[in-house]
mmCIF file of C-alpha atoms in Angstrom:
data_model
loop_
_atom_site.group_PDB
_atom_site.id
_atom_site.type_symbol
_atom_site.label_atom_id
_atom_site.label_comp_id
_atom_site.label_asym_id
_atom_site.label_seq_id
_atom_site.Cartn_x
_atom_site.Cartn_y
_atom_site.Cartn_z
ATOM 1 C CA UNK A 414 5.403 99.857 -139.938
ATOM 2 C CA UNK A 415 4.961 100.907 -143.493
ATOM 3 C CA UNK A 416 7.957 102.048 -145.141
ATOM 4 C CA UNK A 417 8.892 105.584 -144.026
ATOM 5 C CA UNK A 418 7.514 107.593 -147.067
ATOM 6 C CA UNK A 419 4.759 106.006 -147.253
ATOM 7 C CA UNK A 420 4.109 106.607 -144.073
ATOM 8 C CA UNK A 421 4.821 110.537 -144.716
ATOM 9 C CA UNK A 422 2.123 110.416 -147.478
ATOM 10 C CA UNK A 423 -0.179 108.722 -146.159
ATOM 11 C CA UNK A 424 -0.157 111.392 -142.876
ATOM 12 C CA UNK A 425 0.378 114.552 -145.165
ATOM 13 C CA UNK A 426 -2.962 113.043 -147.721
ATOM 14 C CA UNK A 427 -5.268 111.731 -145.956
ATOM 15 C CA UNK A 428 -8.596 110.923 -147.186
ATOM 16 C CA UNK A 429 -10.030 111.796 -143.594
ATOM 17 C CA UNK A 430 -8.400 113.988 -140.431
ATOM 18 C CA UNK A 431 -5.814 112.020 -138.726
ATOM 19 C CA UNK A 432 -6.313 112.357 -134.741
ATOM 20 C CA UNK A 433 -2.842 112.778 -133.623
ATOM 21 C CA UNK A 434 -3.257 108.918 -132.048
ATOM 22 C CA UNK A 435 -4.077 107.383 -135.484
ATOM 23 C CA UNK A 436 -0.744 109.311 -136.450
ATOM 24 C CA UNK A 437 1.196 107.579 -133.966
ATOM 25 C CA UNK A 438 -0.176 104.485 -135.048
ATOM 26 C CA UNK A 439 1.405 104.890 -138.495
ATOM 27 C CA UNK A 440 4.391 105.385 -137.087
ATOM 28 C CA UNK A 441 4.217 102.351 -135.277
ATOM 29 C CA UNK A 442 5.554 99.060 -135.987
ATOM 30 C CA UNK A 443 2.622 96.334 -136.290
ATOM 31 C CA UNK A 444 4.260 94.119 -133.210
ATOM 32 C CA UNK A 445 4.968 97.064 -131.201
ATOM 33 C CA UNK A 446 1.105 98.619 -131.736
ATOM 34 C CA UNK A 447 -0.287 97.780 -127.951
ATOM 35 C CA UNK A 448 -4.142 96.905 -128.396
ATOM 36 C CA UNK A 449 -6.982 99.288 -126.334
ATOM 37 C CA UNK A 450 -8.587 96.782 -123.406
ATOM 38 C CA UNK A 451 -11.752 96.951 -121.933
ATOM 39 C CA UNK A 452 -11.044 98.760 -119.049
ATOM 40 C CA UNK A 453 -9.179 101.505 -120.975
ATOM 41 C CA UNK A 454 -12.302 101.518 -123.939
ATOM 42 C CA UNK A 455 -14.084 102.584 -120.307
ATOM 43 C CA UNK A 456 -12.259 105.027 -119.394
ATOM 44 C CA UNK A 457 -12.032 106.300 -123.181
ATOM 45 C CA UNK A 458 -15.789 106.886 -123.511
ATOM 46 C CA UNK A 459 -15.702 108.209 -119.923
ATOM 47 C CA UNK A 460 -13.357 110.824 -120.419
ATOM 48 C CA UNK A 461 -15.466 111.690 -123.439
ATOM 49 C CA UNK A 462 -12.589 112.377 -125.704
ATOM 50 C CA UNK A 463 -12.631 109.502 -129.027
ATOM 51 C CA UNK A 464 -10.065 110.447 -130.271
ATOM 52 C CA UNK A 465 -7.573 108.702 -128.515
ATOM 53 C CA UNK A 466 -9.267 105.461 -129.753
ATOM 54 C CA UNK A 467 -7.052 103.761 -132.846
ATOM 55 C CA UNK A 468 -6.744 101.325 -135.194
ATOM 56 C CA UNK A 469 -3.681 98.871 -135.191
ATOM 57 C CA UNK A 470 -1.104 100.470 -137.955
ATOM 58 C CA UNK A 471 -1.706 97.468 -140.464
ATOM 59 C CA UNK A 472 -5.605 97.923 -140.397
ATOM 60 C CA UNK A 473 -5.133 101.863 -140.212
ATOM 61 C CA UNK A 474 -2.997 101.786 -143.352
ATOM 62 C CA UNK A 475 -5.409 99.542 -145.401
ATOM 63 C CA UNK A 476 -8.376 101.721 -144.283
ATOM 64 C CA UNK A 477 -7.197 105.119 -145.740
ATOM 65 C CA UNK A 478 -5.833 102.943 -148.793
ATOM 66 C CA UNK A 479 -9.347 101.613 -148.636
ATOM 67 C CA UNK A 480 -11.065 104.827 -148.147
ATOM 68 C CA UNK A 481 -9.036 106.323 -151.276
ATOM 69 C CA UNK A 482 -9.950 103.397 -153.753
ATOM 70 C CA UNK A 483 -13.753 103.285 -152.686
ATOM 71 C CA UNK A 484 -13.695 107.306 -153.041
ATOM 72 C CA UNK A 485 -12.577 107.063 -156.265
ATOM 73 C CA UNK A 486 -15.094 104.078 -157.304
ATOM 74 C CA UNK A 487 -18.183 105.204 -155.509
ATOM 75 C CA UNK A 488 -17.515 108.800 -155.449
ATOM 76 C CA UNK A 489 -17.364 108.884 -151.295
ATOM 77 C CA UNK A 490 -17.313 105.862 -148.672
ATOM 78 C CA UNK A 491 -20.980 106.926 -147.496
ATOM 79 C CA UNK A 492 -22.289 105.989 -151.042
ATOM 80 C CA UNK A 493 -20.017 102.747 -149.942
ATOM 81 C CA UNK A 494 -21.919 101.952 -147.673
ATOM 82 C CA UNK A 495 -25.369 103.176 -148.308
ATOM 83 C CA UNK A 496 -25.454 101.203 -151.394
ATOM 84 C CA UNK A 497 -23.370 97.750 -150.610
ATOM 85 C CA UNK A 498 -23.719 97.387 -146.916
ATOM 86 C CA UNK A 499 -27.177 98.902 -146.008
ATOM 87 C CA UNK A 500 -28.871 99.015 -149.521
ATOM 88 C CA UNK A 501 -30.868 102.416 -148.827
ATOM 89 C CA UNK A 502 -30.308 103.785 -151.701
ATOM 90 C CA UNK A 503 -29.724 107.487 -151.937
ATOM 91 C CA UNK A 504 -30.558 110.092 -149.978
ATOM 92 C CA UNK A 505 -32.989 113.181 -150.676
ATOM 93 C CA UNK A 506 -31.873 116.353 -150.305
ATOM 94 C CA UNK A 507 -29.440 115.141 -148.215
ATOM 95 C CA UNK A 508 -31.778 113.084 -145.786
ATOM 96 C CA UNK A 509 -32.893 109.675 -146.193
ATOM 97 C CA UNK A 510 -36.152 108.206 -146.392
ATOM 98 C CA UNK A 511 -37.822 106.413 -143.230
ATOM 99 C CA UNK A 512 -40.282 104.627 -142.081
ATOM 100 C CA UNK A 513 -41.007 106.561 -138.532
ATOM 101 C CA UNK A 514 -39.083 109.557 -137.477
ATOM 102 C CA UNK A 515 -38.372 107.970 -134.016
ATOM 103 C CA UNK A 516 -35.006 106.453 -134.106
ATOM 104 C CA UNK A 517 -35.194 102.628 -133.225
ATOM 105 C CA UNK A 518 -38.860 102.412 -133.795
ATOM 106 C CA UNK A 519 -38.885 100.676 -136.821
ATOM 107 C CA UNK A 520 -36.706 97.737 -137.794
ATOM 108 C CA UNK A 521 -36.451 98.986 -141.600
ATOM 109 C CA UNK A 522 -34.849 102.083 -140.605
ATOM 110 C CA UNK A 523 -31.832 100.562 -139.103
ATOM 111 C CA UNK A 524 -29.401 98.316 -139.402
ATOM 112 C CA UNK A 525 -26.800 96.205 -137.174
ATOM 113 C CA UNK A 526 -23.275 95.533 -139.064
ATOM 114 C CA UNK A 527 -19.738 94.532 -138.137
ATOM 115 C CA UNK A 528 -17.361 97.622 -138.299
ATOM 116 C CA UNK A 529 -15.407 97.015 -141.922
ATOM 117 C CA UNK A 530 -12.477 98.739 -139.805
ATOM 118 C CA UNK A 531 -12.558 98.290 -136.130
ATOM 119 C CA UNK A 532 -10.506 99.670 -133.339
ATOM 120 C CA UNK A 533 -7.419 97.652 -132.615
ATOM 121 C CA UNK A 534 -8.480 96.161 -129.637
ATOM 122 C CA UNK A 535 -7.791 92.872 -127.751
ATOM 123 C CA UNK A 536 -9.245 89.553 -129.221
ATOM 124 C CA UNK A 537 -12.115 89.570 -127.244
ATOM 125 C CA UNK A 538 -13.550 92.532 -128.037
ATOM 126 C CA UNK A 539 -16.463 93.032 -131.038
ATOM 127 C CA UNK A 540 -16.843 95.839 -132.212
ATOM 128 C CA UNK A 541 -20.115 96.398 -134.259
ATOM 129 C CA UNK A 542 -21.873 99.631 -135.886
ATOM 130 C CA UNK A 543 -25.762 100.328 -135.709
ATOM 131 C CA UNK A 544 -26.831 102.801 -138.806
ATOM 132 C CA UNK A 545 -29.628 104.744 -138.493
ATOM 133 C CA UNK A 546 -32.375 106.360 -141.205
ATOM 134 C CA UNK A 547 -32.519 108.938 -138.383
ATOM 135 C CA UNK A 548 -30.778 111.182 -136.626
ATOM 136 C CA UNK A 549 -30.313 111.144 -132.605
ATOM 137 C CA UNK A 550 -31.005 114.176 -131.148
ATOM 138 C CA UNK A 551 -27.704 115.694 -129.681
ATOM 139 C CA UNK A 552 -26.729 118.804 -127.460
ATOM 140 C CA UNK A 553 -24.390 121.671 -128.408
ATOM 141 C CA UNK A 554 -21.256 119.634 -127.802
ATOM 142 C CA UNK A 555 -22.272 117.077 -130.210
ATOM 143 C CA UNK A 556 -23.223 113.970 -127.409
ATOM 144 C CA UNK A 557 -26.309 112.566 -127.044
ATOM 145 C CA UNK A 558 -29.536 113.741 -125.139
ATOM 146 C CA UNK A 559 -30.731 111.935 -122.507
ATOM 147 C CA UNK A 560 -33.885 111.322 -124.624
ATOM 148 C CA UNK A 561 -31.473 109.906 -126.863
ATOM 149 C CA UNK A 562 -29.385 108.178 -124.777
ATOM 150 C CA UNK A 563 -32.481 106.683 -123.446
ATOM 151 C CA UNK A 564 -33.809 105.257 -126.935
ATOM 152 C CA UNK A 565 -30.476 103.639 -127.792
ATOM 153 C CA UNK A 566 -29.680 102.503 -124.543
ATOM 154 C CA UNK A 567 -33.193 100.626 -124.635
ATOM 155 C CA UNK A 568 -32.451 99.621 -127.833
ATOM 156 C CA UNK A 569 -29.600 97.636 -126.669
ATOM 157 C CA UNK A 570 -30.950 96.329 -123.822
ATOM 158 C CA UNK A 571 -33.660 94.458 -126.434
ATOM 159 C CA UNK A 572 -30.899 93.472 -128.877
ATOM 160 C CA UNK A 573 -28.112 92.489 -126.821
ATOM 161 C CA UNK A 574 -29.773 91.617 -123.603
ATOM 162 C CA UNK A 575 -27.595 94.106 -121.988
ATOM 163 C CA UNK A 576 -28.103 98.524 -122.445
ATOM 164 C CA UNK A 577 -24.381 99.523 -121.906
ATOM 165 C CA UNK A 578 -25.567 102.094 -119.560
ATOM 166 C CA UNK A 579 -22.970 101.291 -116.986
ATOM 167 C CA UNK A 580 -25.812 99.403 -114.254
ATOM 168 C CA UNK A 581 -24.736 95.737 -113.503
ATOM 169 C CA UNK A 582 -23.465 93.761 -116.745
ATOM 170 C CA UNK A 583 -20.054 94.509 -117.955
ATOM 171 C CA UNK A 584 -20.785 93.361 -121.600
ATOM 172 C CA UNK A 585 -21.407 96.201 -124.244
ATOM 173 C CA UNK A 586 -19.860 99.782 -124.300
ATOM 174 C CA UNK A 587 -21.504 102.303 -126.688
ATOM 175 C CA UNK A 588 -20.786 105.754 -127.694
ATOM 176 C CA UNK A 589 -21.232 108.377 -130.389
ATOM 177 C CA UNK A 590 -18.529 110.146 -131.959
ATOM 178 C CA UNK A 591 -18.996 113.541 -132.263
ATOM 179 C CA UNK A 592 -18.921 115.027 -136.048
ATOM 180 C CA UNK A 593 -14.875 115.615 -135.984
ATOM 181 C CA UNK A 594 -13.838 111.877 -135.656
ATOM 182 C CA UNK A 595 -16.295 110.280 -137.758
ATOM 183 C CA UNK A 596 -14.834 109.333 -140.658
ATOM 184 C CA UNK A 597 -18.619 108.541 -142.183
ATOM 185 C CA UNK A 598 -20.709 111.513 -141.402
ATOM 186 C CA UNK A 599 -23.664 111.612 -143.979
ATOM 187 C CA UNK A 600 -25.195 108.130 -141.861
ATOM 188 C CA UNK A 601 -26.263 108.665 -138.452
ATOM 189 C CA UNK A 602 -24.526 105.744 -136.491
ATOM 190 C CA UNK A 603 -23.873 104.536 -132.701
ATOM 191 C CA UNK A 604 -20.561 102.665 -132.298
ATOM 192 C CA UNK A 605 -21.321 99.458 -129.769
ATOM 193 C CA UNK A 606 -18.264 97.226 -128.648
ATOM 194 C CA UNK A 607 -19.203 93.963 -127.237
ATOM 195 C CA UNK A 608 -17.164 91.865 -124.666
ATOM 196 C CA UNK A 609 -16.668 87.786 -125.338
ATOM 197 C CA UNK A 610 -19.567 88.005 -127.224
ATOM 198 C CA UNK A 611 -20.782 84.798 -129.042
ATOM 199 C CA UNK A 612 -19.346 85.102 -132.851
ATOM 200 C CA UNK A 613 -22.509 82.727 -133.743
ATOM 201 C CA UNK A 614 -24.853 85.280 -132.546
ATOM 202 C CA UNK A 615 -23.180 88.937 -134.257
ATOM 203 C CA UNK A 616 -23.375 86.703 -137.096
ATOM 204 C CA UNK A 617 -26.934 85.953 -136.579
ATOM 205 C CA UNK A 618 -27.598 89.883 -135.787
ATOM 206 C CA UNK A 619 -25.532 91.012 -138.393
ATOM 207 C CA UNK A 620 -25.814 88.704 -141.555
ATOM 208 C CA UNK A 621 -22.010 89.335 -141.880
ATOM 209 C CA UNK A 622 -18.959 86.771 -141.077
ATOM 210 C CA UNK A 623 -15.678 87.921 -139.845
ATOM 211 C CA UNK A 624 -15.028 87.234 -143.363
ATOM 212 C CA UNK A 625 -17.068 89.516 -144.784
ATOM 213 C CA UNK A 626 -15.229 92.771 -143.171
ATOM 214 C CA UNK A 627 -13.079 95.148 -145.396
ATOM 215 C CA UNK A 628 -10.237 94.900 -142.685
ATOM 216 C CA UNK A 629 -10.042 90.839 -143.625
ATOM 217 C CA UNK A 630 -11.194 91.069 -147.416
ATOM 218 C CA UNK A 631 -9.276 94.216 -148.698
ATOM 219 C CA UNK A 632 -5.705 93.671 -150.598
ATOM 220 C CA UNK A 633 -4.200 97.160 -151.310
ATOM 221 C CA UNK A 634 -2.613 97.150 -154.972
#
């Protein structure tokens, strides 16, 4: 755990809203943080309520650090990304320029990438981010349509070999946060956590190494 004041800032200023989990996780000493498993991931996106999911205290720490630093570089962590990981450039009038308005339809309006700042999970968990040029249609509570949930769980299916939609293969878990927990809300984006997946292949999907995540390259001052 980080030192006690530190700690106290970092929950009083945060640079995003602190689910009272990720709170608990500060407060946390790094050997005594228990990683989320596969079966409780499950019953997570089951339940429908995110917000229990966390990062480990160490990562969680280093992300709002993170978050604070690229703010003040890049003027938010959406520029962040739209400009260093997905190279879109920036948006019009708040939306972004595509090639089809169907989400998934076209390869050049999204994009597969390793999560800079994961959940803290077990080891054999991956857990990877698809960004979208556009938006999935969603109902008044924020989830997905079924029209939606249709187009990303067939998405899946063609990039993983496996759609996550609970049928057979216990691989891939997906969800959506709704607009409270995401930390990155001007990018439409799909959270998709993999199980003993082949670190050859996210590679290949992703163009990223472990290496190349935030979580592994940032060093707080």
């Amino acid at each position: 755990m980080v030192g006690v004041r530190d700690v106290t800032e970092l929950i009083n200023n945060p640079p995003f809203e602190l689910s009272a989990a990720d709170k608990e996780s500060l407060l946390t000493r790094e050997e005594d943080y228990i990683p989320h498993t596969w079966e409780e991931i499950k019953q997570v996106i089951a339940d429908g309520d995110m917000s229990v999911l966390k990062r480990g205290p160490t990562d969680l720490r280093n992300y709002i650090l993170w978050t604070r630093d690229t703010r003040a570089k890049y003027g938010s962590a959406t520029n962040f990304i739209l400009h260093e990981r997905l190279q879109w450039g920036t948006p019009v009038d708040g939306k972004l320029s595509c090639l089809d308005p169907v989400p998934f339809a076209n390869p050049a309006d999204y994009r597969v990438l390793r999560n800079d700042w994961p959940y803290g999970t077990t080891p054999d968990i991956t857990h990877l981010v698809v960004w979208l040029r556009t938006p999935l249609a969603v109902d008044e509570e924020g989830d997905p349509t079924p029209e939606s949930r249709q187009r990303i769980t067939d998405f899946l299916k063609k990039t993983f070999g496996v759609s996550g939609d609970g049928q057979g293969d216990d691989r891939l878990l997906w969800f959506k946060n709704r607009q409270k927990w995401q930390s990155v809300r001007a990018i439409e984006h799909i959270h998709v956590l993999l199980r003993g997946a082949d670190d050859a292949l996210i590679t290949k999907i992703t163009g990223q190494t472990q290496d190349d995540m935030n979580c592994r390259a940032y060093v707080p001052e």
